[in-house]
Amino acid sequence: MKLPHRENAYVPAKKLSDYLLSETHPVGRLKSRFFRSMGFAEANIGFLEQQLLALAYSEEVQAMVESPYGRKFIIEGYLQTPAGLSVSVRSVWILEADDVHPRFVTAYPV
């Protein structure tokens, strides 16, 4: 199955700058080390966003989990990096009740 309403998926800008690429966020800083080592940074944040959206659009959902906030979808696949590598990541997207805009939650290497 593909991500429902994947054509409406979005990545909140602050989720990338203040979390996934943040070197000081209590949880995000660990993920930041990985993404920064692959060449992702604030200077090319748009490229990271494009790669995550491409993953959400093209890959199959691996699992769906009901949560108090909505349905979470786990999608695995490969991101192209600014360093010229292809890296395997797991991404999580949430579709809140009565919404048609899947929102990016997190990503990490697998």
Tab-separated table of C-alpha atoms in Angstrom:
chain	number	residue	atom	x	y	z
A	1	MET	CA	0.000	0.000	0.000
A	2	LYS	CA	1.118	3.527	-0.720
A	3	LEU	CA	0.837	6.407	1.743
A	4	PRO	CA	-2.787	7.632	1.634
A	5	HIS	CA	-3.097	11.105	0.102
A	6	ARG	CA	0.648	11.034	-0.615
A	7	GLU	CA	0.246	13.807	-3.184
A	8	ASN	CA	-0.600	16.103	-0.236
A	9	ALA	CA	2.311	15.028	1.982
A	10	TYR	CA	4.385	17.796	3.506
A	11	VAL	CA	7.448	18.317	5.659
A	12	PRO	CA	7.175	21.167	8.188
A	13	ALA	CA	10.257	23.375	7.752
A	14	LYS	CA	10.879	23.588	11.497
A	15	LYS	CA	10.875	19.780	11.711
A	16	LEU	CA	14.043	19.735	9.626
A	17	SER	CA	15.854	22.798	10.967
A	18	ASP	CA	14.849	22.531	14.639
A	19	TYR	CA	14.810	18.746	14.959
A	20	LEU	CA	16.349	16.522	12.289
A	21	LEU	CA	19.353	18.788	11.656
A	22	SER	CA	19.544	20.285	15.154
A	23	GLU	CA	22.776	19.552	16.973
A	24	THR	CA	21.200	20.607	20.295
A	25	HIS	CA	17.733	19.001	20.248
A	26	PRO	CA	17.534	16.324	22.989
A	27	VAL	CA	16.329	13.650	20.528
A	28	GLY	CA	17.110	15.145	17.130
A	29	ARG	CA	20.802	15.720	17.781
A	30	LEU	CA	21.517	11.999	17.433
A	31	LYS	CA	19.788	11.915	14.058
A	32	SER	CA	21.501	15.162	13.126
A	33	ARG	CA	24.909	13.502	13.346
A	34	PHE	CA	23.863	10.961	10.742
A	35	PHE	CA	22.187	13.391	8.333
A	36	ARG	CA	24.992	15.940	8.602
A	37	SER	CA	27.600	13.241	7.980
A	38	MET	CA	25.765	12.518	4.722
A	39	GLY	CA	26.097	16.150	3.634
A	40	PHE	CA	22.675	17.469	4.644
A	41	ALA	CA	22.688	20.918	6.265
A	42	GLU	CA	20.645	24.098	6.542
A	43	ALA	CA	22.177	25.289	3.267
A	44	ASN	CA	20.538	22.422	1.350
A	45	ILE	CA	17.482	21.820	3.518
A	46	GLY	CA	15.240	21.965	0.443
A	47	PHE	CA	17.074	18.983	-1.025
A	48	LEU	CA	16.453	16.967	2.149
A	49	GLU	CA	12.774	17.911	2.017
A	50	GLN	CA	12.551	16.804	-1.636
A	51	GLN	CA	14.200	13.479	-0.856
A	52	LEU	CA	11.826	12.772	2.037
A	53	LEU	CA	8.775	13.666	-0.052
A	54	ALA	CA	10.001	11.462	-2.905
A	55	LEU	CA	10.346	8.594	-0.445
A	56	ALA	CA	6.801	9.143	0.859
A	57	TYR	CA	5.414	9.299	-2.660
A	58	SER	CA	7.179	6.365	-4.263
A	59	GLU	CA	7.764	3.713	-1.597
A	60	GLU	CA	5.370	1.234	-0.022
A	61	VAL	CA	4.105	1.620	3.538
A	62	GLN	CA	5.842	-0.986	5.722
A	63	ALA	CA	3.507	-0.631	8.700
A	64	MET	CA	0.604	1.441	9.963
A	65	VAL	CA	0.109	2.182	13.665
A	66	GLU	CA	-2.934	3.774	15.264
A	67	SER	CA	-2.079	6.468	17.793
A	68	PRO	CA	-4.091	8.988	19.821
A	69	TYR	CA	-3.006	11.602	17.261
A	70	GLY	CA	-3.922	9.693	14.108
A	71	ARG	CA	-2.538	6.935	11.909
A	72	LYS	CA	1.247	6.716	11.655
A	73	PHE	CA	2.784	5.229	8.528
A	74	ILE	CA	6.295	3.786	8.425
A	75	ILE	CA	8.031	3.990	5.061
A	76	GLU	CA	11.524	2.709	4.314
A	77	GLY	CA	13.643	3.481	1.311
A	78	TYR	CA	16.750	5.193	0.033
A	79	LEU	CA	17.635	8.883	0.086
A	80	GLN	CA	20.142	10.380	-2.290
A	81	THR	CA	22.571	12.531	-0.331
A	82	PRO	CA	24.525	15.661	-1.215
A	83	ALA	CA	27.634	13.524	-0.633
A	84	GLY	CA	26.586	11.373	-3.592
A	85	LEU	CA	25.583	8.341	-1.550
A	86	SER	CA	22.334	6.427	-1.346
A	87	VAL	CA	21.372	5.717	2.273
A	88	SER	CA	18.635	3.536	3.730
A	89	VAL	CA	16.236	5.344	6.062
A	90	ARG	CA	12.980	4.716	7.850
A	91	SER	CA	10.549	7.613	7.813
A	92	VAL	CA	7.382	8.128	9.824
A	93	TRP	CA	4.388	10.090	8.562
A	94	ILE	CA	1.140	10.861	10.383
A	95	LEU	CA	-2.316	11.369	8.993
A	96	GLU	CA	-4.499	12.984	11.619
A	97	ALA	CA	-8.199	12.134	11.833
A	98	ASP	CA	-10.254	13.796	9.089
A	99	ASP	CA	-7.118	15.180	7.416
A	100	VAL	CA	-5.810	14.533	3.905
A	101	HIS	CA	-2.309	15.967	4.406
A	102	PRO	CA	0.220	13.396	5.667
A	103	ARG	CA	2.805	15.178	7.820
A	104	PHE	CA	6.425	14.124	8.205
A	105	VAL	CA	7.279	13.101	11.779
A	106	THR	CA	10.832	11.730	11.743
A	107	ALA	CA	13.454	9.747	9.868
A	108	TYR	CA	16.482	7.731	10.906
A	109	PRO	CA	18.968	5.321	9.337
A	110	VAL	CA	18.236	1.604	9.082
